[in-house]
Coordinates of C-alpha atoms in Angstrom, one line a residue:
Chain A
X1 CA -1.1 15.2 -1.8
X2 CA -3.3 15.9 1.1
X3 CA -2.3 18.0 4.1
X4 CA 0.6 16.6 6.2
X5 CA -1.7 16.3 9.2
X6 CA -3.9 13.9 7.2
X7 CA -0.9 12.0 5.8
X8 CA 0.4 11.4 9.3
X9 CA -3.0 10.1 10.5
X10 CA -3.2 7.8 7.4
X11 CA 0.2 6.5 8.2
X12 CA -0.6 5.7 11.8
X13 CA -3.9 4.1 10.8
X14 CA -2.4 2.0 8.1
X15 CA -0.2 0.2 10.6
X16 CA -3.3 -1.3 12.3
X17 CA -4.1 -4.9 11.4
X18 CA -6.6 -5.2 8.5
X19 CA -5.7 -1.6 7.4
X20 CA -3.7 -0.5 4.4
X21 CA -2.9 3.0 3.2
X22 CA -5.9 3.0 0.8
X23 CA -8.5 1.9 3.4
X24 CA -7.0 4.2 6.0
X25 CA -7.4 7.1 3.5
X26 CA -11.0 6.1 2.9
X27 CA -11.7 5.9 6.7
X28 CA -10.2 9.4 7.3
X29 CA -12.3 10.9 4.5
X30 CA -15.4 9.1 5.8
X31 CA -14.7 10.6 9.3
X32 CA -14.1 14.1 8.0
X33 CA -17.4 13.9 6.1
X34 CA -19.2 12.9 9.4
X35 CA -17.4 15.1 11.8
X36 CA -20.1 15.5 14.4
X37 CA -22.1 12.3 14.0
X38 CA -19.1 9.9 13.9
X39 CA -15.7 11.5 14.2
X40 CA -16.3 13.2 17.6
X41 CA -17.9 10.1 19.3
X42 CA -15.1 7.9 17.9
X43 CA -12.4 10.2 19.4
X44 CA -14.2 10.4 22.8
X45 CA -14.5 6.6 22.8
X46 CA -10.8 6.2 22.0
X47 CA -10.0 8.5 24.9
X48 CA -12.2 6.5 27.3
X49 CA -10.7 3.2 26.3
X50 CA -7.2 4.7 26.5
X51 CA -7.8 6.2 30.0
X52 CA -9.7 3.4 31.6
X53 CA -8.7 0.0 30.2
X54 CA -6.0 -1.8 32.1
X55 CA -4.5 -5.2 32.0
X56 CA -5.7 -7.6 34.7
X57 CA -2.6 -8.6 36.7
X58 CA -4.1 -12.1 37.4
X59 CA -5.3 -13.3 34.0
X60 CA -4.1 -10.8 31.5
X61 CA -7.7 -9.8 30.4
X62 CA -8.3 -6.1 29.6
X63 CA -11.0 -4.4 31.6
X64 CA -11.8 -1.1 33.5
X65 CA -10.9 -2.7 36.8
X66 CA -8.0 -4.7 38.2
X67 CA -8.5 -7.6 38.9
X68 CA -10.9 -7.8 36.0
X69 CA -14.6 -8.5 36.3
X70 CA -14.1 -12.2 35.5
X71 CA -11.4 -12.7 38.2
X72 CA -13.5 -10.7 40.7
X73 CA -16.8 -12.5 39.9
X74 CA -17.7 -14.8 42.9
X75 CA -19.8 -16.9 40.5
X76 CA -16.7 -18.1 38.6
X77 CA -14.6 -21.0 39.7
X78 CA -11.1 -19.8 40.5
X79 CA -9.8 -23.4 40.5
X80 CA -10.6 -24.0 36.9
X81 CA -8.2 -22.1 34.6
X82 CA -8.6 -21.8 30.9
X83 CA -5.3 -21.1 29.1
X84 CA -5.7 -18.9 26.0
X85 CA -3.3 -17.3 23.6
X86 CA -4.5 -13.7 23.9
X87 CA -7.3 -11.4 24.9
X88 CA -9.1 -11.8 21.6
X89 CA -9.4 -15.6 22.2
X90 CA -10.5 -14.9 25.8
X91 CA -13.3 -12.6 24.5
X92 CA -14.3 -15.2 21.8
X93 CA -14.8 -17.8 24.5
X94 CA -16.7 -15.4 26.8
X95 CA -19.1 -14.6 23.9
X96 CA -20.1 -18.3 23.9
X97 CA -21.1 -18.0 27.6
X98 CA -20.2 -21.7 28.1
X99 CA -17.4 -21.3 30.6
X100 CA -17.7 -20.4 34.3
X101 CA -14.0 -20.7 35.4
X102 CA -11.2 -18.1 35.1
X103 CA -8.6 -17.5 32.4
X104 CA -4.8 -17.3 32.0
X105 CA -3.5 -15.4 29.0
X106 CA -0.2 -16.6 27.6
X107 CA 0.5 -13.6 25.3
X108 CA 1.3 -15.8 22.4
X109 CA 2.3 -19.4 21.6
X110 CA 5.7 -21.0 21.3
X111 CA 7.3 -20.5 17.9
X112 CA 10.8 -21.3 16.9
X113 CA 10.3 -19.5 13.7
X114 CA 9.3 -16.2 15.3
X115 CA 11.9 -16.7 18.2
X116 CA 9.2 -17.0 20.8
X117 CA 10.4 -19.3 23.6
X118 CA 8.9 -20.0 27.1
X119 CA 10.5 -16.8 28.5
X120 CA 8.6 -14.6 26.1
X121 CA 5.2 -16.0 27.3
X122 CA 3.4 -15.8 30.7
X123 CA 4.2 -19.4 31.6
X124 CA 6.0 -18.9 34.9
X125 CA 3.0 -17.1 36.4
X126 CA 0.7 -20.0 35.3
X127 CA 3.1 -22.5 37.0
X128 CA 3.1 -20.2 40.1
X129 CA -0.7 -20.3 40.2
X130 CA -0.7 -24.1 40.1
X131 CA 2.1 -24.4 42.6
X132 CA 0.2 -22.2 45.0
X133 CA -2.4 -25.0 45.2
X134 CA -6.1 -25.3 44.8
X135 CA -6.2 -25.5 41.0
X136 CA -8.3 -28.5 39.9
X137 CA -8.4 -28.2 36.1
X138 CA -6.4 -26.6 33.3
X139 CA -8.2 -26.3 30.0
X140 CA -6.0 -25.5 27.0
X141 CA -8.0 -23.4 24.5
X142 CA -5.0 -22.7 22.2
X143 CA -5.0 -22.5 18.4
X144 CA -5.2 -25.8 16.4
X145 CA -1.9 -25.0 14.8
X146 CA 1.6 -26.6 15.1
X147 CA 2.7 -23.7 17.4
X148 CA -0.5 -24.0 19.5
X149 CA -0.1 -27.7 19.9
X150 CA 3.6 -27.5 20.7
X151 CA 2.7 -25.0 23.4
X152 CA 0.1 -27.5 24.8
X153 CA 2.7 -30.3 24.9
X154 CA 5.3 -28.0 26.6
X155 CA 2.9 -26.9 29.3
X156 CA 1.6 -30.4 29.8
X157 CA 5.1 -31.4 30.5
X158 CA 5.7 -28.5 32.9
X159 CA 2.5 -29.5 34.8
X160 CA 3.0 -33.3 34.9
X161 CA 4.0 -33.4 38.6
X162 CA 0.8 -31.8 39.8
X163 CA -2.4 -33.8 40.5
X164 CA -4.6 -31.7 38.2
X165 CA -7.0 -32.5 35.4
X166 CA -5.7 -31.3 32.1
X167 CA -8.0 -31.0 29.1
X168 CA -8.1 -29.3 25.7
X169 CA -10.8 -28.1 23.2
X170 CA -12.1 -30.9 21.1
X171 CA -11.2 -31.0 17.4
X172 CA -13.6 -32.0 14.7
X173 CA -16.1 -30.9 12.1
X174 CA -17.4 -27.3 12.8
X175 CA -21.1 -26.8 13.0
X176 CA -22.6 -26.4 9.6
X177 CA -19.4 -27.8 8.1
X178 CA -19.8 -29.5 4.7
X179 CA -17.4 -32.5 4.7
X180 CA -16.6 -31.8 1.0
X181 CA -15.2 -28.4 1.9
X182 CA -13.3 -29.4 5.0
X183 CA -9.5 -29.7 4.9
X184 CA -8.2 -33.2 5.0
X185 CA -6.5 -32.9 8.4
X186 CA -9.7 -31.9 10.2
X187 CA -11.7 -34.6 8.5
X188 CA -9.0 -37.2 9.4
X189 CA -8.9 -36.1 13.0
X190 CA -12.7 -36.0 13.2
X191 CA -12.9 -39.5 11.9
X192 CA -10.2 -40.9 14.3
X193 CA -11.9 -39.1 17.3
X194 CA -15.4 -40.4 16.3
X195 CA -17.8 -40.8 19.2
X196 CA -20.7 -43.1 19.9
X197 CA -24.2 -41.7 19.2
Chain B
X1 CA -17.8 -10.1 26.7
X2 CA -15.3 -7.3 27.0
X3 CA -15.9 -4.1 28.9
X4 CA -18.7 -1.9 27.6
X5 CA -16.2 0.9 26.9
X6 CA -14.4 -1.4 24.5
X7 CA -17.6 -2.7 23.0
X8 CA -18.7 0.9 22.2
X9 CA -15.3 1.7 20.5
X10 CA -15.5 -1.5 18.5
X11 CA -19.1 -0.6 17.4
X12 CA -18.0 2.9 16.3
X13 CA -14.9 1.5 14.5
X14 CA -16.8 -1.2 12.7
X15 CA -19.0 1.4 11.0
X16 CA -15.9 2.7 9.1
X17 CA -15.5 1.6 5.5
X18 CA -13.3 -1.6 5.2
X19 CA -13.9 -2.4 8.9
X20 CA -16.1 -5.1 10.4
X21 CA -16.6 -6.0 14.1
X22 CA -13.8 -8.6 13.9
X23 CA -11.2 -6.4 12.4
X24 CA -12.3 -3.5 14.7
X25 CA -11.8 -5.8 17.8
X26 CA -8.3 -6.8 16.5
X27 CA -7.4 -3.1 16.0
X28 CA -8.5 -2.1 19.5
X29 CA -6.5 -5.0 21.1
X30 CA -3.5 -4.1 18.9
X31 CA -3.7 -0.5 20.2
X32 CA -4.2 -1.5 23.8
X33 CA -1.0 -3.6 23.5
X34 CA 0.9 -0.6 22.1
X35 CA -0.5 2.2 24.3
X36 CA 2.4 4.5 24.3
X37 CA 4.0 3.7 20.9
X38 CA 0.9 3.7 18.8
X39 CA -2.4 4.4 20.7
X40 CA -1.3 7.8 22.1
X41 CA 0.1 9.2 18.8
X42 CA -2.9 7.9 16.9
X43 CA -5.3 9.8 19.3
X44 CA -3.2 13.0 19.0
X45 CA -3.2 12.7 15.3
X46 CA -7.0 12.2 15.2
X47 CA -7.4 15.3 17.3
X48 CA -5.2 17.4 15.1
X49 CA -7.1 16.4 12.0
X50 CA -10.4 16.9 13.7
X51 CA -9.4 20.4 14.9
X52 CA -7.6 21.7 11.8
X53 CA -8.9 20.1 8.6
X54 CA -11.6 22.2 6.9
X55 CA -13.4 22.0 3.6
X56 CA -12.2 24.4 0.9
X57 CA -15.2 26.7 0.0
X58 CA -13.9 27.0 -3.6
X59 CA -13.0 23.5 -4.7
X60 CA -14.2 21.1 -1.9
X61 CA -10.7 19.9 -1.1
X62 CA -9.8 19.2 2.6
X63 CA -6.9 21.1 4.0
X64 CA -5.7 23.1 7.0
X65 CA -6.4 26.4 5.2
X66 CA -9.4 27.8 3.4
X67 CA -9.1 28.4 0.4
X68 CA -6.9 25.2 0.2
X69 CA -3.3 25.2 -0.7
X70 CA -4.2 24.2 -4.3
X71 CA -6.6 27.1 -4.8
X72 CA -4.1 29.5 -3.1
X73 CA -1.1 28.3 -5.2
X74 CA -0.2 31.1 -7.7
X75 CA 1.6 28.4 -9.8
X76 CA -1.7 26.7 -10.6
X77 CA -3.9 27.8 -13.5
X78 CA -7.3 28.9 -12.0
X79 CA -8.8 28.8 -15.5
X80 CA -8.4 25.1 -15.9
X81 CA -10.8 23.2 -13.7
X82 CA -10.7 19.4 -13.2
X83 CA -14.1 18.0 -12.1
X84 CA -13.7 15.1 -9.6
X85 CA -16.3 13.0 -7.7
X86 CA -14.7 13.4 -4.3
X87 CA -11.6 14.3 -2.3
X88 CA -10.2 10.8 -2.5
X89 CA -10.1 11.1 -6.3
X90 CA -8.7 14.6 -6.1
X91 CA -5.8 13.3 -3.9
X92 CA -5.3 10.4 -6.3
X93 CA -4.8 12.9 -9.2
X94 CA -2.5 15.1 -7.0
X95 CA -0.3 12.1 -6.3
X96 CA 0.4 11.8 -10.0
X97 CA 1.7 15.4 -10.0
X98 CA 0.6 15.7 -13.7
X99 CA -2.0 18.4 -13.3
X100 CA -1.3 22.1 -12.7
X101 CA -4.8 23.5 -12.7
X102 CA -7.5 23.7 -10.0
X103 CA -10.3 21.3 -9.0
X104 CA -14.0 21.2 -8.5
X105 CA -15.4 18.4 -6.2
X106 CA -19.0 17.3 -7.1
X107 CA -19.5 15.3 -3.9
X108 CA -20.8 12.3 -5.9
X109 CA -22.1 11.4 -9.3
X110 CA -25.7 11.3 -10.6
X111 CA -27.4 8.0 -9.7
X112 CA -31.1 7.4 -10.2
X113 CA -30.7 4.2 -8.2
X114 CA -29.3 6.0 -5.2
X115 CA -31.6 9.0 -5.6
X116 CA -28.8 11.4 -6.4
X117 CA -30.0 14.1 -8.7
X118 CA -28.2 17.3 -9.8
X119 CA -29.5 19.1 -6.6
X120 CA -27.6 16.7 -4.4
X121 CA -24.3 17.5 -6.1
X122 CA -22.1 20.7 -6.2
X123 CA -23.2 21.4 -9.8
X124 CA -24.6 24.9 -9.5
X125 CA -21.4 26.2 -8.0
X126 CA -19.5 24.8 -11.0
X127 CA -21.8 26.5 -13.4
X128 CA -21.5 29.8 -11.4
X129 CA -17.7 29.6 -11.8
X130 CA -18.0 29.2 -15.5
X131 CA -20.6 31.9 -15.8
X132 CA -18.3 34.3 -13.9
X133 CA -15.9 34.0 -16.9
X134 CA -12.3 33.3 -17.4
X135 CA -12.5 29.5 -17.4
X136 CA -10.8 28.0 -20.4
X137 CA -10.9 24.2 -19.9
X138 CA -13.0 21.8 -17.9
X139 CA -11.5 18.3 -17.5
X140 CA -13.9 15.6 -16.4
X141 CA -12.0 13.1 -14.2
X142 CA -15.0 11.1 -13.2
X143 CA -15.3 7.3 -12.7
X144 CA -15.6 5.2 -15.9
X145 CA -18.9 3.8 -14.7
X146 CA -22.4 4.3 -16.0
X147 CA -23.1 6.9 -13.3
X148 CA -19.8 8.7 -13.9
X149 CA -20.4 9.0 -17.6
X150 CA -24.1 10.0 -17.2
X151 CA -22.8 12.8 -15.0
X152 CA -20.3 13.9 -17.7
X153 CA -23.1 14.0 -20.3
X154 CA -25.3 16.0 -18.0
X155 CA -22.6 18.5 -17.2
X156 CA -21.5 18.8 -20.9
X157 CA -25.1 19.7 -21.7
X158 CA -25.2 22.3 -19.0
X159 CA -22.0 23.8 -20.3
X160 CA -22.8 23.7 -24.0
X161 CA -23.4 27.5 -24.4
X162 CA -20.0 28.5 -23.0
X163 CA -17.0 28.8 -25.3
X164 CA -14.8 26.5 -23.2
X165 CA -12.7 23.4 -24.0
X166 CA -14.2 20.3 -22.4
X167 CA -12.1 17.1 -22.1
X168 CA -12.2 13.9 -20.1
X169 CA -9.6 11.3 -19.0
X170 CA -8.7 8.8 -21.8
X171 CA -9.9 5.2 -21.5
X172 CA -7.8 2.3 -22.5
X173 CA -5.4 -0.4 -21.4
X174 CA -3.8 0.4 -18.0
X175 CA 0.0 0.3 -17.7
X176 CA 1.2 -3.2 -17.2
X177 CA -2.2 -4.5 -18.4
X178 CA -2.3 -8.0 -19.9
X179 CA -4.9 -8.0 -22.7
X180 CA -5.9 -11.5 -21.7
X181 CA -6.9 -10.4 -18.2
X182 CA -8.7 -7.2 -19.3
X183 CA -12.5 -7.0 -19.3
X184 CA -14.1 -7.0 -22.7
X185 CA -15.5 -3.5 -22.5
X186 CA -12.1 -1.9 -21.8
X187 CA -10.4 -3.9 -24.6
X188 CA -13.2 -2.9 -27.0
X189 CA -12.9 0.7 -26.1
X190 CA -9.1 0.7 -26.3
X191 CA -9.4 -0.9 -29.8
X192 CA -11.9 1.6 -31.1
X193 CA -9.9 4.5 -29.6
X194 CA -6.6 3.2 -31.1
X195 CA -4.0 5.9 -31.9
X196 CA -1.2 6.2 -34.5
X197 CA 2.3 5.3 -33.3

């Protein structure tokens, strides 16, 4: 066995998503072989992120400032709110550069199986934002899963008394998608939602 | 895009083996969501390993002491040397608990394709150990690849003038191995090397 210090690090690393004990061990050995060129900068970077990254109290994004750079940006429309499951999905949308409104992070989606009800999610704060007035559009960018769509229906019901425009991401054939390799559900939905060209 | 501090950490993490940009991003978000319970202990553990783990000057193992706990252990036979490619393989053998001698880490195997010749590996120090006298057995625990076996042949040739016993790991059907699922080469070798029962 290796030294207990290394075993402890391997154990902590292997709890990360996409990591197992074997890949954690490989990563630790890799770092020990590149102490100055990679290990030291990685630790410094971890420390910086740990010290400076905070959760935005408005949208739930993670940034060095609170409110985050998106919420503070005067070029973004605060009356258009895109509802996402988590920060990873928020960043994925930001990488596309297509959206110029603000976000609201739910922190998950409703799931009876995992015991996640409305109280476990940041739903009340979303309703409070709408109740405060000014919001014109809510865009649901939630996963195309049963849980994601259940959450959309639930939220739509909560928001039905407000005069706001509610939309959701379109479903269909992804770019580059070969019909032959597409799952039946997506193909069926893309066919039903066909558009004039 | 996320904050530049996070992007830098993702970039450093994604250079680790078994990590890509996507899994690195997921890992960072996971840690930011578990700042006290996981992020802080992980950073402390990284620091401990960085500060205290050193390479053993005798065998190349990584440990908190030099010589390492294996080389220092009076219960281990210093005249039986197991030659391994790297520390990961050394630890794999140690986990079995089957071996009571010491190790010698080559730091790789000979590979014309990757430009790794004898000078790139810790071969001279192995020959020096043997030349110093006392060594009774050399066990080659190198990968069962063309490169691994080329290395074994090369080292065997270097050691041919010394009166020492030279052995290597046996090849054959792994425990639990279904013959039907085994590659032809292994099955062929296991058949040729069949033993009396």
